[in-house]
């Protein structure tokens, strides 16, 4: 049936970006539940809206972009039919405006942040809304109760009016320079200076082939691990955040089971 809390989605695009305008209507008064403002928030503990995009329309791989009612971003890469890896991050813009009986979200997703085939005129897509006040989760394309809304097997079809911009050969280069001063006061040493340099580069050759290059990488800008206290005999599992190792990490994520991981870069 129809959701009690109605959601309106408007989508358009230009040569650079996909734009979405979302109006999320409320059925009950009061504050909208928000647990955290952290990026990649807990899906089931915050009022949110998420778009699942199957750019290859293969029901297997895709991208997810979401936002909470407080404006926190949530994005991930989908593999194996709908498994969402939140380790993947990209550059996109969003905004949220709250009103007494509805809230509005706006997305701007660059075409260069996702992969697709320029000749394809149709994508798979679905929209999911979580309304905790009314304890309701709804989606645009119907998804059976026993499946997650991220399941790409149940996406609807998005048909583009005109051919999408060609992806072409795109590349990005991120160089860095660093310096430090060292001195052992107890040994009476003078100040010694050391410098470092390196770069990361990504070249997108085609929709299915990337070339990643890293020379003397600097990981000081990578998001730090959450501090945990280990009280048992098993090693802690920390997610990979280094961009170089996230590329195509879904190929080695699991073999149909969360307990099987043939390769782990940490």
mmCIF file of C-alpha atoms in Angstrom, residues 43-263:
data_model
loop_
_atom_site.group_PDB
_atom_site.id
_atom_site.type_symbol
_atom_site.label_atom_id
_atom_site.label_comp_id
_atom_site.label_asym_id
_atom_site.label_seq_id
_atom_site.Cartn_x
_atom_site.Cartn_y
_atom_site.Cartn_z
ATOM 1 C CA UNK A 43 20.548 3.915 9.004
ATOM 2 C CA UNK A 44 17.947 2.617 11.471
ATOM 3 C CA UNK A 45 18.424 5.235 14.189
ATOM 4 C CA UNK A 46 17.905 8.459 12.239
ATOM 5 C CA UNK A 47 15.133 9.884 10.071
ATOM 6 C CA UNK A 48 16.648 9.732 6.597
ATOM 7 C CA UNK A 49 16.230 9.526 2.851
ATOM 8 C CA UNK A 50 18.485 7.372 0.624
ATOM 9 C CA UNK A 51 18.742 6.957 -3.155
ATOM 10 C CA UNK A 52 20.086 3.646 -4.490
ATOM 11 C CA UNK A 53 21.428 3.982 -8.037
ATOM 12 C CA UNK A 54 22.244 1.018 -10.283
ATOM 13 C CA UNK A 55 24.157 2.816 -13.047
ATOM 14 C CA UNK A 56 24.879 -0.359 -15.047
ATOM 15 C CA UNK A 57 21.325 -1.650 -14.589
ATOM 16 C CA UNK A 58 22.767 -5.097 -13.849
ATOM 17 C CA UNK A 59 21.014 -5.576 -10.473
ATOM 18 C CA UNK A 60 24.427 -6.213 -8.938
ATOM 19 C CA UNK A 61 26.524 -3.050 -8.517
ATOM 20 C CA UNK A 62 25.562 0.488 -7.663
ATOM 21 C CA UNK A 63 25.932 3.565 -5.503
ATOM 22 C CA UNK A 64 23.951 4.851 -2.524
ATOM 23 C CA UNK A 65 23.531 8.482 -1.466
ATOM 24 C CA UNK A 66 21.575 9.462 1.615
ATOM 25 C CA UNK A 67 21.001 12.191 4.144
ATOM 26 C CA UNK A 68 19.522 12.452 7.613
ATOM 27 C CA UNK A 69 16.908 14.977 8.679
ATOM 28 C CA UNK A 70 19.743 16.872 10.370
ATOM 29 C CA UNK A 71 21.825 17.091 7.183
ATOM 30 C CA UNK A 72 24.436 14.359 7.817
ATOM 31 C CA UNK A 73 25.620 12.682 4.608
ATOM 32 C CA UNK A 74 25.589 8.928 4.014
ATOM 33 C CA UNK A 75 27.082 7.273 0.941
ATOM 34 C CA UNK A 76 28.402 3.889 -0.066
ATOM 35 C CA UNK A 77 29.255 1.570 -2.922
ATOM 36 C CA UNK A 78 26.962 -1.385 -3.579
ATOM 37 C CA UNK A 79 28.068 -4.853 -4.651
ATOM 38 C CA UNK A 80 26.744 -8.409 -4.758
ATOM 39 C CA UNK A 81 23.205 -7.264 -5.387
ATOM 40 C CA UNK A 82 22.895 -4.674 -2.668
ATOM 41 C CA UNK A 83 25.587 -5.020 0.026
ATOM 42 C CA UNK A 84 26.588 -1.427 0.882
ATOM 43 C CA UNK A 85 30.200 -0.650 1.781
ATOM 44 C CA UNK A 86 30.356 2.612 3.721
ATOM 45 C CA UNK A 87 34.153 2.729 3.432
ATOM 46 C CA UNK A 88 33.721 4.469 0.062
ATOM 47 C CA UNK A 89 33.353 8.264 0.133
ATOM 48 C CA UNK A 90 33.104 10.785 -2.679
ATOM 49 C CA UNK A 91 32.617 14.494 -3.229
ATOM 50 C CA UNK A 92 28.979 15.550 -3.511
ATOM 51 C CA UNK A 93 26.837 18.317 -2.108
ATOM 52 C CA UNK A 94 23.656 18.276 -0.079
ATOM 53 C CA UNK A 95 21.465 20.523 2.043
ATOM 54 C CA UNK A 96 18.502 20.097 4.402
ATOM 55 C CA UNK A 97 15.788 22.553 5.456
ATOM 56 C CA UNK A 98 13.432 21.642 8.301
ATOM 57 C CA UNK A 99 9.833 22.834 8.590
ATOM 58 C CA UNK A 100 7.157 22.030 11.204
ATOM 59 C CA UNK A 101 5.369 19.342 9.163
ATOM 60 C CA UNK A 102 7.935 18.424 6.492
ATOM 61 C CA UNK A 103 11.628 18.596 5.664
ATOM 62 C CA UNK A 104 13.392 19.220 2.364
ATOM 63 C CA UNK A 105 16.638 17.674 1.119
ATOM 64 C CA UNK A 106 18.680 18.612 -1.946
ATOM 65 C CA UNK A 107 21.371 16.498 -3.648
ATOM 66 C CA UNK A 108 23.990 17.461 -6.220
ATOM 67 C CA UNK A 109 25.924 14.374 -7.370
ATOM 68 C CA UNK A 110 28.703 14.915 -9.950
ATOM 69 C CA UNK A 111 28.730 12.465 -12.841
ATOM 70 C CA UNK A 112 32.485 12.206 -12.382
ATOM 71 C CA UNK A 113 31.994 10.753 -8.886
ATOM 72 C CA UNK A 114 30.238 7.638 -10.186
ATOM 73 C CA UNK A 115 30.775 5.149 -12.990
ATOM 74 C CA UNK A 116 28.397 4.459 -15.826
ATOM 75 C CA UNK A 117 28.248 3.673 -19.509
ATOM 76 C CA UNK A 118 27.542 6.776 -21.542
ATOM 77 C CA UNK A 119 25.508 4.866 -24.128
ATOM 78 C CA UNK A 120 23.044 3.504 -21.546
ATOM 79 C CA UNK A 121 19.738 5.375 -21.511
ATOM 80 C CA UNK A 122 18.284 3.628 -18.471
ATOM 81 C CA UNK A 123 19.479 3.004 -14.914
ATOM 82 C CA UNK A 124 18.013 1.129 -12.002
ATOM 83 C CA UNK A 125 16.980 3.356 -9.113
ATOM 84 C CA UNK A 126 15.073 3.252 -5.853
ATOM 85 C CA UNK A 127 14.350 5.698 -3.065
ATOM 86 C CA UNK A 128 14.053 4.768 0.602
ATOM 87 C CA UNK A 129 12.566 6.839 3.422
ATOM 88 C CA UNK A 130 12.903 6.092 7.134
ATOM 89 C CA UNK A 131 10.346 7.850 9.360
ATOM 90 C CA UNK A 132 10.997 6.816 12.955
ATOM 91 C CA UNK A 133 8.207 8.928 14.459
ATOM 92 C CA UNK A 134 5.615 6.819 12.688
ATOM 93 C CA UNK A 135 7.836 3.705 12.750
ATOM 94 C CA UNK A 136 7.626 3.434 8.976
ATOM 95 C CA UNK A 137 10.106 2.605 6.225
ATOM 96 C CA UNK A 138 8.927 3.122 2.658
ATOM 97 C CA UNK A 139 10.380 2.898 -0.841
ATOM 98 C CA UNK A 140 9.433 4.096 -4.312
ATOM 99 C CA UNK A 141 9.759 0.694 -5.993
ATOM 100 C CA UNK A 142 8.113 -2.022 -3.853
ATOM 101 C CA UNK A 143 10.545 -4.261 -1.945
ATOM 102 C CA UNK A 144 9.329 -7.435 -0.194
ATOM 103 C CA UNK A 145 9.437 -7.289 3.600
ATOM 104 C CA UNK A 146 12.089 -10.004 3.851
ATOM 105 C CA UNK A 147 14.552 -7.982 1.753
ATOM 106 C CA UNK A 148 16.463 -4.774 2.442
ATOM 107 C CA UNK A 149 15.505 -1.589 0.604
ATOM 108 C CA UNK A 150 19.088 -1.535 -0.737
ATOM 109 C CA UNK A 151 18.452 -4.735 -2.694
ATOM 110 C CA UNK A 152 19.108 -3.837 -6.343
ATOM 111 C CA UNK A 153 16.916 -6.687 -7.590
ATOM 112 C CA UNK A 154 13.851 -4.539 -6.836
ATOM 113 C CA UNK A 155 14.847 -1.161 -8.255
ATOM 114 C CA UNK A 156 12.608 0.772 -10.592
ATOM 115 C CA UNK A 157 13.757 2.124 -13.955
ATOM 116 C CA UNK A 158 15.101 5.591 -14.608
ATOM 117 C CA UNK A 159 15.017 6.526 -18.324
ATOM 118 C CA UNK A 160 17.103 9.513 -19.394
ATOM 119 C CA UNK A 161 15.669 11.987 -21.885
ATOM 120 C CA UNK A 162 19.020 12.585 -23.592
ATOM 121 C CA UNK A 163 22.366 10.751 -23.734
ATOM 122 C CA UNK A 164 24.501 11.271 -20.663
ATOM 123 C CA UNK A 165 27.847 13.072 -20.874
ATOM 124 C CA UNK A 166 30.680 10.801 -21.953
ATOM 125 C CA UNK A 167 32.881 9.735 -19.082
ATOM 126 C CA UNK A 168 36.051 9.907 -21.200
ATOM 127 C CA UNK A 169 39.518 9.702 -19.658
ATOM 128 C CA UNK A 170 39.477 11.463 -16.328
ATOM 129 C CA UNK A 171 42.297 11.794 -13.879
ATOM 130 C CA UNK A 172 43.132 13.377 -10.569
ATOM 131 C CA UNK A 173 46.537 14.014 -9.007
ATOM 132 C CA UNK A 174 46.989 14.778 -5.321
ATOM 133 C CA UNK A 175 50.597 15.743 -4.499
ATOM 134 C CA UNK A 176 51.894 16.602 -1.050
ATOM 135 C CA UNK A 177 54.918 18.141 0.630
ATOM 136 C CA UNK A 178 55.770 17.662 4.290
ATOM 137 C CA UNK A 179 58.487 18.790 6.637
ATOM 138 C CA UNK A 180 59.584 18.172 10.211
ATOM 139 C CA UNK A 181 62.235 19.369 12.636
ATOM 140 C CA UNK A 182 64.102 16.941 14.921
ATOM 141 C CA UNK A 183 66.255 17.703 17.925
ATOM 142 C CA UNK A 184 67.612 15.654 20.821
ATOM 143 C CA UNK A 185 68.153 18.187 23.602
ATOM 144 C CA UNK A 186 69.677 15.678 26.002
ATOM 145 C CA UNK A 187 72.358 14.712 23.506
ATOM 146 C CA UNK A 188 73.002 18.362 22.654
ATOM 147 C CA UNK A 189 72.187 17.878 19.003
ATOM 148 C CA UNK A 190 71.326 20.745 16.724
ATOM 149 C CA UNK A 191 68.022 20.934 14.944
ATOM 150 C CA UNK A 192 67.755 18.646 11.923
ATOM 151 C CA UNK A 193 65.195 19.229 9.184
ATOM 152 C CA UNK A 194 63.636 16.498 7.064
ATOM 153 C CA UNK A 195 61.313 16.834 4.142
ATOM 154 C CA UNK A 196 59.072 14.481 2.250
ATOM 155 C CA UNK A 197 57.074 14.436 -0.952
ATOM 156 C CA UNK A 198 54.761 12.084 -2.768
ATOM 157 C CA UNK A 199 51.567 11.837 -4.716
ATOM 158 C CA UNK A 200 48.442 9.841 -5.381
ATOM 159 C CA UNK A 201 46.986 9.670 -8.875
ATOM 160 C CA UNK A 202 43.880 8.078 -10.338
ATOM 161 C CA UNK A 203 43.309 7.700 -14.070
ATOM 162 C CA UNK A 204 39.901 6.425 -15.230
ATOM 163 C CA UNK A 205 40.583 4.693 -18.534
ATOM 164 C CA UNK A 206 37.096 3.273 -19.081
ATOM 165 C CA UNK A 207 33.922 2.419 -17.187
ATOM 166 C CA UNK A 208 35.528 -0.797 -15.948
ATOM 167 C CA UNK A 209 39.247 0.029 -15.823
ATOM 168 C CA UNK A 210 41.092 2.374 -13.484
ATOM 169 C CA UNK A 211 44.779 3.013 -12.997
ATOM 170 C CA UNK A 212 45.757 3.943 -9.440
ATOM 171 C CA UNK A 213 49.262 5.217 -8.734
ATOM 172 C CA UNK A 214 50.731 6.033 -5.337
ATOM 173 C CA UNK A 215 54.293 7.175 -4.650
ATOM 174 C CA UNK A 216 55.487 7.525 -1.073
ATOM 175 C CA UNK A 217 51.879 7.876 0.167
ATOM 176 C CA UNK A 218 50.922 10.095 3.084
ATOM 177 C CA UNK A 219 48.006 8.793 5.149
ATOM 178 C CA UNK A 220 47.953 11.559 7.744
ATOM 179 C CA UNK A 221 44.728 12.960 6.256
ATOM 180 C CA UNK A 222 42.876 9.648 6.440
ATOM 181 C CA UNK A 223 40.040 9.445 8.933
ATOM 182 C CA UNK A 224 41.359 8.039 12.213
ATOM 183 C CA UNK A 225 40.044 4.802 13.663
ATOM 184 C CA UNK A 226 37.515 4.937 16.455
ATOM 185 C CA UNK A 227 39.174 4.136 19.758
ATOM 186 C CA UNK A 228 38.185 0.721 21.096
ATOM 187 C CA UNK A 229 39.149 -1.255 24.193
ATOM 188 C CA UNK A 230 39.916 -4.904 23.502
ATOM 189 C CA UNK A 231 39.092 -7.175 26.455
ATOM 190 C CA UNK A 232 39.164 -10.540 24.704
ATOM 191 C CA UNK A 233 41.726 -12.650 22.857
ATOM 192 C CA UNK A 234 40.560 -11.731 19.357
ATOM 193 C CA UNK A 235 42.159 -8.974 17.327
ATOM 194 C CA UNK A 236 40.178 -5.811 16.666
ATOM 195 C CA UNK A 237 38.852 -5.311 13.149
ATOM 196 C CA UNK A 238 39.373 -1.788 11.813
ATOM 197 C CA UNK A 239 37.786 -0.779 8.480
ATOM 198 C CA UNK A 240 39.984 0.318 5.616
ATOM 199 C CA UNK A 241 39.869 4.082 4.989
ATOM 200 C CA UNK A 242 42.817 4.566 2.632
ATOM 201 C CA UNK A 243 41.484 5.454 -0.789
ATOM 202 C CA UNK A 244 44.125 3.471 -2.682
ATOM 203 C CA UNK A 245 42.968 0.222 -1.060
ATOM 204 C CA UNK A 246 39.256 0.991 -1.372
ATOM 205 C CA UNK A 247 39.284 0.804 -5.177
ATOM 206 C CA UNK A 248 37.440 -2.383 -6.185
ATOM 207 C CA UNK A 249 37.621 -3.620 -2.598
ATOM 208 C CA UNK A 250 34.147 -5.096 -3.089
ATOM 209 C CA UNK A 251 35.724 -7.821 -5.250
ATOM 210 C CA UNK A 252 37.458 -9.194 -2.159
ATOM 211 C CA UNK A 253 34.948 -8.159 0.496
ATOM 212 C CA UNK A 254 33.348 -11.575 0.915
ATOM 213 C CA UNK A 255 32.333 -14.699 -0.942
ATOM 214 C CA UNK A 256 28.657 -14.595 -0.055
ATOM 215 C CA UNK A 257 29.359 -14.724 3.672
ATOM 216 C CA UNK A 258 30.480 -12.066 6.140
ATOM 217 C CA UNK A 259 32.817 -14.656 7.730
ATOM 218 C CA UNK A 260 34.848 -15.169 4.545
ATOM 219 C CA UNK A 261 37.342 -12.450 3.616
ATOM 220 C CA UNK A 262 40.085 -13.673 1.244
ATOM 221 C CA UNK A 263 42.014 -10.384 1.382
#
